[in-house]
Amino acid sequence: GETGTDRDLCADVMDDIVGGFVENGTFMGDTYVAPEPCSTITQPNDTCTWGCQKLFTPERERFGCCYKTSREHHKWLGYADVDKVFASADLVAAECNRPMPEACTVINSDEDTGAAAVLIVDVPIEYLRSNSSGVIESLEQDMERAVGRTTAGLQIRGYRYRSATSTFVDFEIYGQDKQHSDEIKTQFEQRVAAGAIFNFYTDSVFFRSAL
């Protein structure tokens, strides 16, 4: 997604809020806690102090358009309690008069022309979220090989825990139109079913980092 820098993924930017979701869609982690001066805001009409506003504003900028995009994405996935998970940040944003930016616009694509797909990679979710050197680039190279599209026609939506050593990567495929996107997705899923997908780049970057 488009965030502060083009290389930031919404999954990473929003980890403080949505990082506690596990594979089956329930939330097992800690809910978001705003900067310390904001701890006085626990219900509507609580006062937002200058100190809270000063520290929360950069948080809001960091979440950027990912905030609403991530909420929409987790609801689309059918996850439970999404609004509850976002509630504490919503409350501080409202009381401090710092509304969250609108959801990200997807570059060169219309929301309704994409086809949602899932790639399994054999690296831990923490490693993908760490954004260490070359991780996203290698993942994108593997996606290009798996789908047969350049990254201009692909967009990573987020990561979901699969096991201690593997991760679901949710992504969107964009063809010329919805029918074309669906055809590309079908071909990709046929290759997955045939066992023809290998994540050479992601695996090699991960194993080098683990040495």
PDB file of C-alpha atoms in Angstrom:
ATOM      1  CA  GLY A   1       0.000   0.000   0.000  1.00  0.00           C
ATOM      2  CA  GLU A   2       0.986   3.631  -0.263  1.00  0.00           C
ATOM      3  CA  THR A   3       2.276   4.732   3.114  1.00  0.00           C
ATOM      4  CA  GLY A   4       4.904   7.157   4.323  1.00  0.00           C
ATOM      5  CA  THR A   5       7.468   5.490   2.062  1.00  0.00           C
ATOM      6  CA  ASP A   6       6.621   3.328  -0.912  1.00  0.00           C
ATOM      7  CA  ARG A   7       8.497   0.348   0.528  1.00  0.00           C
ATOM      8  CA  ASP A   8       6.497   0.247   3.746  1.00  0.00           C
ATOM      9  CA  LEU A   9       3.849  -2.455   3.795  1.00  0.00           C
ATOM     10  CA  CYS A  10       0.629  -1.753   5.632  1.00  0.00           C
ATOM     11  CA  ALA A  11       1.095  -5.098   7.410  1.00  0.00           C
ATOM     12  CA  ASP A  12       4.264  -3.743   9.029  1.00  0.00           C
ATOM     13  CA  VAL A  13       2.996  -0.219   9.682  1.00  0.00           C
ATOM     14  CA  MET A  14      -0.122  -1.580  11.397  1.00  0.00           C
ATOM     15  CA  ASP A  15       1.583  -4.332  13.403  1.00  0.00           C
ATOM     16  CA  ASP A  16       1.045  -2.432  16.704  1.00  0.00           C
ATOM     17  CA  ILE A  17      -2.704  -2.684  16.147  1.00  0.00           C
ATOM     18  CA  VAL A  18      -3.357  -5.870  14.160  1.00  0.00           C
ATOM     19  CA  GLY A  19      -0.282  -7.953  15.038  1.00  0.00           C
ATOM     20  CA  GLY A  20      -2.302  -9.981  17.566  1.00  0.00           C
ATOM     21  CA  PHE A  21      -4.576 -11.626  14.996  1.00  0.00           C
ATOM     22  CA  VAL A  22      -3.860 -15.336  14.521  1.00  0.00           C
ATOM     23  CA  GLU A  23      -4.627 -17.623  11.599  1.00  0.00           C
ATOM     24  CA  ASN A  24      -8.236 -18.446  12.529  1.00  0.00           C
ATOM     25  CA  GLY A  25      -9.139 -14.753  12.725  1.00  0.00           C
ATOM     26  CA  THR A  26      -9.281 -14.364  16.494  1.00  0.00           C
ATOM     27  CA  PHE A  27      -7.235 -11.732  18.305  1.00  0.00           C
ATOM     28  CA  MET A  28      -4.748 -13.180  20.803  1.00  0.00           C
ATOM     29  CA  GLY A  29      -2.333 -10.295  21.300  1.00  0.00           C
ATOM     30  CA  ASP A  30      -2.255  -7.028  23.220  1.00  0.00           C
ATOM     31  CA  THR A  31      -4.481  -4.245  21.951  1.00  0.00           C
ATOM     32  CA  TYR A  32      -2.900  -0.983  20.864  1.00  0.00           C
ATOM     33  CA  VAL A  33      -1.804   1.413  23.590  1.00  0.00           C
ATOM     34  CA  ALA A  34      -1.454   5.081  22.654  1.00  0.00           C
ATOM     35  CA  PRO A  35       1.566   7.090  23.902  1.00  0.00           C
ATOM     36  CA  GLU A  36       1.713   7.396  27.710  1.00  0.00           C
ATOM     37  CA  PRO A  37       0.273  10.950  28.014  1.00  0.00           C
ATOM     38  CA  CYS A  38      -2.883   9.624  26.317  1.00  0.00           C
ATOM     39  CA  SER A  39      -3.573   7.088  29.104  1.00  0.00           C
ATOM     40  CA  THR A  40      -6.139   9.514  30.591  1.00  0.00           C
ATOM     41  CA  ILE A  41      -8.403   8.956  27.555  1.00  0.00           C
ATOM     42  CA  THR A  42     -10.534   5.912  28.360  1.00  0.00           C
ATOM     43  CA  GLN A  43     -13.992   6.980  27.147  1.00  0.00           C
ATOM     44  CA  PRO A  44     -15.632   9.574  24.871  1.00  0.00           C
ATOM     45  CA  ASN A  45     -15.333  13.213  26.011  1.00  0.00           C
ATOM     46  CA  ASP A  46     -12.173  12.567  28.069  1.00  0.00           C
ATOM     47  CA  THR A  47      -9.747  15.468  27.638  1.00  0.00           C
ATOM     48  CA  CYS A  48      -6.914  15.159  25.141  1.00  0.00           C
ATOM     49  CA  THR A  49      -3.954  16.962  26.692  1.00  0.00           C
ATOM     50  CA  TRP A  50      -1.401  18.866  24.652  1.00  0.00           C
ATOM     51  CA  GLY A  51       1.185  16.190  25.537  1.00  0.00           C
ATOM     52  CA  CYS A  52      -1.064  13.432  24.219  1.00  0.00           C
ATOM     53  CA  GLN A  53      -1.854  15.301  21.007  1.00  0.00           C
ATOM     54  CA  LYS A  54       1.845  16.060  20.465  1.00  0.00           C
ATOM     55  CA  LEU A  55       2.854  12.381  20.704  1.00  0.00           C
ATOM     56  CA  PHE A  56      -0.206  10.847  19.045  1.00  0.00           C
ATOM     57  CA  THR A  57       0.005  13.032  15.912  1.00  0.00           C
ATOM     58  CA  PRO A  58       3.211  11.319  14.616  1.00  0.00           C
ATOM     59  CA  GLU A  59       1.629   7.919  15.424  1.00  0.00           C
ATOM     60  CA  ARG A  60      -1.332   8.893  13.271  1.00  0.00           C
ATOM     61  CA  GLU A  61       1.029  10.004  10.480  1.00  0.00           C
ATOM     62  CA  ARG A  62       2.866   6.674  10.703  1.00  0.00           C
ATOM     63  CA  PHE A  63      -0.373   4.684  10.364  1.00  0.00           C
ATOM     64  CA  GLY A  64      -1.347   6.951   7.468  1.00  0.00           C
ATOM     65  CA  CYS A  65      -3.733   5.541   4.892  1.00  0.00           C
ATOM     66  CA  CYS A  66      -2.912   2.027   6.153  1.00  0.00           C
ATOM     67  CA  TYR A  67      -5.183   2.486   9.177  1.00  0.00           C
ATOM     68  CA  LYS A  68      -8.477   2.348   7.302  1.00  0.00           C
ATOM     69  CA  THR A  69      -7.090   0.011   4.637  1.00  0.00           C
ATOM     70  CA  SER A  70      -6.027  -2.506   7.286  1.00  0.00           C
ATOM     71  CA  ARG A  71      -9.391  -2.336   9.062  1.00  0.00           C
ATOM     72  CA  GLU A  72     -11.195  -2.967   5.747  1.00  0.00           C
ATOM     73  CA  HIS A  73      -8.834  -5.827   4.894  1.00  0.00           C
ATOM     74  CA  HIS A  74      -9.317  -7.620   8.226  1.00  0.00           C
ATOM     75  CA  LYS A  75     -13.081  -7.270   7.946  1.00  0.00           C
ATOM     76  CA  TRP A  76     -12.900  -8.602   4.392  1.00  0.00           C
ATOM     77  CA  LEU A  77     -10.984 -11.618   5.736  1.00  0.00           C
ATOM     78  CA  GLY A  78     -13.897 -12.200   8.153  1.00  0.00           C
ATOM     79  CA  TYR A  79     -11.821 -11.649  11.303  1.00  0.00           C
ATOM     80  CA  ALA A  80     -13.602 -11.251  14.623  1.00  0.00           C
ATOM     81  CA  ASP A  81     -13.734  -8.100  16.766  1.00  0.00           C
ATOM     82  CA  VAL A  82     -11.967  -5.884  14.217  1.00  0.00           C
ATOM     83  CA  ASP A  83     -13.643  -2.691  15.461  1.00  0.00           C
ATOM     84  CA  LYS A  84     -12.813  -3.611  19.064  1.00  0.00           C
ATOM     85  CA  VAL A  85      -9.124  -4.053  18.132  1.00  0.00           C
ATOM     86  CA  PHE A  86      -9.104  -0.571  16.566  1.00  0.00           C
ATOM     87  CA  ALA A  87     -11.221   1.011  19.322  1.00  0.00           C
ATOM     88  CA  SER A  88      -8.473   2.491  21.529  1.00  0.00           C
ATOM     89  CA  ALA A  89      -6.755   4.247  18.600  1.00  0.00           C
ATOM     90  CA  ASP A  90     -10.173   5.371  17.281  1.00  0.00           C
ATOM     91  CA  LEU A  91     -10.969   6.920  20.664  1.00  0.00           C
ATOM     92  CA  VAL A  92      -7.706   8.867  20.971  1.00  0.00           C
ATOM     93  CA  ALA A  93      -7.982  10.026  17.341  1.00  0.00           C
ATOM     94  CA  ALA A  94     -11.515  11.301  17.974  1.00  0.00           C
ATOM     95  CA  GLU A  95     -10.836  13.032  21.308  1.00  0.00           C
ATOM     96  CA  CYS A  96      -7.636  14.660  19.992  1.00  0.00           C
ATOM     97  CA  ASN A  97      -9.367  15.781  16.790  1.00  0.00           C
ATOM     98  CA  ARG A  98      -6.856  13.798  14.730  1.00  0.00           C
ATOM     99  CA  PRO A  99      -9.081  11.795  12.361  1.00  0.00           C
ATOM    100  CA  MET A 100      -7.344   8.961  10.536  1.00  0.00           C
ATOM    101  CA  PRO A 101      -6.533   9.548   6.834  1.00  0.00           C
ATOM    102  CA  GLU A 102      -8.667   7.907   4.160  1.00  0.00           C
ATOM    103  CA  ALA A 103      -7.791   4.375   3.035  1.00  0.00           C
ATOM    104  CA  CYS A 104      -4.905   3.940   0.597  1.00  0.00           C
ATOM    105  CA  THR A 105      -5.564   4.141  -3.106  1.00  0.00           C
ATOM    106  CA  VAL A 106      -4.161   1.217  -5.057  1.00  0.00           C
ATOM    107  CA  ILE A 107      -1.803   2.374  -7.782  1.00  0.00           C
ATOM    108  CA  ASN A 108      -2.842   1.545 -11.364  1.00  0.00           C
ATOM    109  CA  SER A 109      -5.735  -0.636 -10.312  1.00  0.00           C
ATOM    110  CA  ASP A 110      -9.349  -0.519  -9.338  1.00  0.00           C
ATOM    111  CA  GLU A 111     -10.444  -2.350  -6.204  1.00  0.00           C
ATOM    112  CA  ASP A 112     -13.090  -4.263  -8.137  1.00  0.00           C
ATOM    113  CA  THR A 113     -10.759  -5.553 -10.870  1.00  0.00           C
ATOM    114  CA  GLY A 114      -8.424  -7.478  -8.565  1.00  0.00           C
ATOM    115  CA  ALA A 115      -8.472 -11.158  -7.630  1.00  0.00           C
ATOM    116  CA  ALA A 116      -7.510 -12.047  -4.058  1.00  0.00           C
ATOM    117  CA  ALA A 117      -4.967 -14.866  -3.783  1.00  0.00           C
ATOM    118  CA  VAL A 118      -2.766 -16.498  -1.150  1.00  0.00           C
ATOM    119  CA  LEU A 119       0.856 -17.631  -1.363  1.00  0.00           C
ATOM    120  CA  ILE A 120       2.438 -19.813   1.342  1.00  0.00           C
ATOM    121  CA  VAL A 121       6.082 -19.057   2.111  1.00  0.00           C
ATOM    122  CA  ASP A 122       8.302 -21.198   4.335  1.00  0.00           C
ATOM    123  CA  VAL A 123       9.598 -18.434   6.563  1.00  0.00           C
ATOM    124  CA  PRO A 124       8.228 -17.252   9.944  1.00  0.00           C
ATOM    125  CA  ILE A 125       5.803 -14.333   9.967  1.00  0.00           C
ATOM    126  CA  GLU A 126       8.115 -12.351  12.282  1.00  0.00           C
ATOM    127  CA  TYR A 127      10.815 -12.506   9.612  1.00  0.00           C
ATOM    128  CA  LEU A 128       8.540 -11.029   6.922  1.00  0.00           C
ATOM    129  CA  ARG A 129       7.396  -8.321   9.331  1.00  0.00           C
ATOM    130  CA  SER A 130      10.968  -7.492  10.356  1.00  0.00           C
ATOM    131  CA  ASN A 131      11.452  -5.837   6.945  1.00  0.00           C
ATOM    132  CA  SER A 132      15.107  -6.831   7.087  1.00  0.00           C
ATOM    133  CA  SER A 133      17.267  -6.204   4.089  1.00  0.00           C
ATOM    134  CA  GLY A 134      15.940  -7.713   0.902  1.00  0.00           C
ATOM    135  CA  VAL A 135      12.933  -9.495   2.434  1.00  0.00           C
ATOM    136  CA  ILE A 136      10.172  -7.709   0.520  1.00  0.00           C
ATOM    137  CA  GLU A 137      12.198  -7.631  -2.700  1.00  0.00           C
ATOM    138  CA  SER A 138      12.788 -11.388  -2.541  1.00  0.00           C
ATOM    139  CA  LEU A 139       9.138 -12.062  -1.719  1.00  0.00           C
ATOM    140  CA  GLU A 140       8.061  -9.946  -4.697  1.00  0.00           C
ATOM    141  CA  GLN A 141      10.463 -11.867  -6.976  1.00  0.00           C
ATOM    142  CA  ASP A 142       8.932 -15.159  -5.811  1.00  0.00           C
ATOM    143  CA  MET A 143       5.431 -13.788  -6.367  1.00  0.00           C
ATOM    144  CA  GLU A 144       6.354 -12.661  -9.883  1.00  0.00           C
ATOM    145  CA  ARG A 145       7.651 -16.150 -10.706  1.00  0.00           C
ATOM    146  CA  ALA A 146       4.662 -17.874  -9.092  1.00  0.00           C
ATOM    147  CA  VAL A 147       1.984 -15.731 -10.740  1.00  0.00           C
ATOM    148  CA  GLY A 148       3.690 -14.806 -13.999  1.00  0.00           C
ATOM    149  CA  ARG A 149       3.047 -11.085 -13.469  1.00  0.00           C
ATOM    150  CA  THR A 150       5.379  -8.212 -12.680  1.00  0.00           C
ATOM    151  CA  THR A 151       4.909  -6.507  -9.306  1.00  0.00           C
ATOM    152  CA  ALA A 152       3.001  -3.715 -11.088  1.00  0.00           C
ATOM    153  CA  GLY A 153       0.137  -6.218 -11.329  1.00  0.00           C
ATOM    154  CA  LEU A 154       0.474  -7.569  -7.790  1.00  0.00           C
ATOM    155  CA  GLN A 155      -0.117  -6.030  -4.392  1.00  0.00           C
ATOM    156  CA  ILE A 156       0.679  -7.577  -1.023  1.00  0.00           C
ATOM    157  CA  ARG A 157      -2.254  -7.111   1.353  1.00  0.00           C
ATOM    158  CA  GLY A 158      -0.853  -8.627   4.532  1.00  0.00           C
ATOM    159  CA  TYR A 159       0.564 -11.648   6.328  1.00  0.00           C
ATOM    160  CA  ARG A 160      -1.162 -14.317   8.392  1.00  0.00           C
ATOM    161  CA  TYR A 161       0.405 -16.865  10.735  1.00  0.00           C
ATOM    162  CA  ARG A 162       0.400 -20.410   9.322  1.00  0.00           C
ATOM    163  CA  SER A 163       2.926 -22.213  11.535  1.00  0.00           C
ATOM    164  CA  ALA A 164       6.148 -21.462  13.404  1.00  0.00           C
ATOM    165  CA  THR A 165       8.030 -21.759  10.107  1.00  0.00           C
ATOM    166  CA  SER A 166       5.524 -20.680   7.452  1.00  0.00           C
ATOM    167  CA  THR A 167       3.261 -17.749   6.598  1.00  0.00           C
ATOM    168  CA  PHE A 168       0.230 -17.015   4.433  1.00  0.00           C
ATOM    169  CA  VAL A 169       0.843 -13.984   2.208  1.00  0.00           C
ATOM    170  CA  ASP A 170      -2.459 -12.391   1.141  1.00  0.00           C
ATOM    171  CA  PHE A 171      -2.145 -10.526  -2.124  1.00  0.00           C
ATOM    172  CA  GLU A 172      -4.158  -9.135  -4.992  1.00  0.00           C
ATOM    173  CA  ILE A 173      -3.659  -9.936  -8.682  1.00  0.00           C
ATOM    174  CA  TYR A 174      -4.510  -7.189 -11.181  1.00  0.00           C
ATOM    175  CA  GLY A 175      -5.070  -7.979 -14.867  1.00  0.00           C
ATOM    176  CA  GLN A 176      -6.646  -5.773 -17.535  1.00  0.00           C
ATOM    177  CA  ASP A 177     -10.078  -6.412 -16.009  1.00  0.00           C
ATOM    178  CA  LYS A 178     -11.763  -8.654 -13.438  1.00  0.00           C
ATOM    179  CA  GLN A 179     -12.070 -11.611 -15.822  1.00  0.00           C
ATOM    180  CA  HIS A 180      -8.378 -11.415 -16.735  1.00  0.00           C
ATOM    181  CA  SER A 181      -7.401 -11.161 -13.039  1.00  0.00           C
ATOM    182  CA  ASP A 182      -9.483 -14.267 -12.270  1.00  0.00           C
ATOM    183  CA  GLU A 183      -7.884 -16.187 -15.159  1.00  0.00           C
ATOM    184  CA  ILE A 184      -4.383 -15.367 -13.871  1.00  0.00           C
ATOM    185  CA  LYS A 185      -5.440 -16.435 -10.367  1.00  0.00           C
ATOM    186  CA  THR A 186      -6.813 -19.755 -11.682  1.00  0.00           C
ATOM    187  CA  GLN A 187      -3.531 -20.492 -13.484  1.00  0.00           C
ATOM    188  CA  PHE A 188      -1.579 -19.597 -10.321  1.00  0.00           C
ATOM    189  CA  GLU A 189      -3.745 -21.887  -8.173  1.00  0.00           C
ATOM    190  CA  GLN A 190      -3.304 -24.729 -10.672  1.00  0.00           C
ATOM    191  CA  ARG A 191       0.480 -24.366 -10.334  1.00  0.00           C
ATOM    192  CA  VAL A 192       0.131 -24.370  -6.535  1.00  0.00           C
ATOM    193  CA  ALA A 193      -2.004 -27.556  -6.682  1.00  0.00           C
ATOM    194  CA  ALA A 194       0.569 -29.206  -8.959  1.00  0.00           C
ATOM    195  CA  GLY A 195       3.347 -28.431  -6.446  1.00  0.00           C
ATOM    196  CA  ALA A 196       5.098 -26.205  -8.976  1.00  0.00           C
ATOM    197  CA  ILE A 197       5.629 -23.178  -6.705  1.00  0.00           C
ATOM    198  CA  PHE A 198       9.033 -22.747  -5.071  1.00  0.00           C
ATOM    199  CA  ASN A 199      10.022 -19.688  -3.063  1.00  0.00           C
ATOM    200  CA  PHE A 200      13.697 -19.688  -3.973  1.00  0.00           C
ATOM    201  CA  TYR A 201      14.420 -16.039  -3.263  1.00  0.00           C
ATOM    202  CA  THR A 202      12.583 -15.688   0.059  1.00  0.00           C
ATOM    203  CA  ASP A 203      14.035 -18.988   1.338  1.00  0.00           C
ATOM    204  CA  SER A 204      17.604 -18.112   0.375  1.00  0.00           C
ATOM    205  CA  VAL A 205      17.453 -14.624   1.931  1.00  0.00           C
ATOM    206  CA  PHE A 206      16.001 -16.132   5.101  1.00  0.00           C
ATOM    207  CA  PHE A 207      18.578 -18.928   5.365  1.00  0.00           C
ATOM    208  CA  ARG A 208      21.423 -16.472   4.792  1.00  0.00           C
ATOM    209  CA  SER A 209      20.065 -14.295   7.593  1.00  0.00           C
ATOM    210  CA  ALA A 210      19.776 -17.300   9.926  1.00  0.00           C
ATOM    211  CA  LEU A 211      23.404 -18.358   9.507  1.00  0.00           C
TER     212      LEU A 211
END
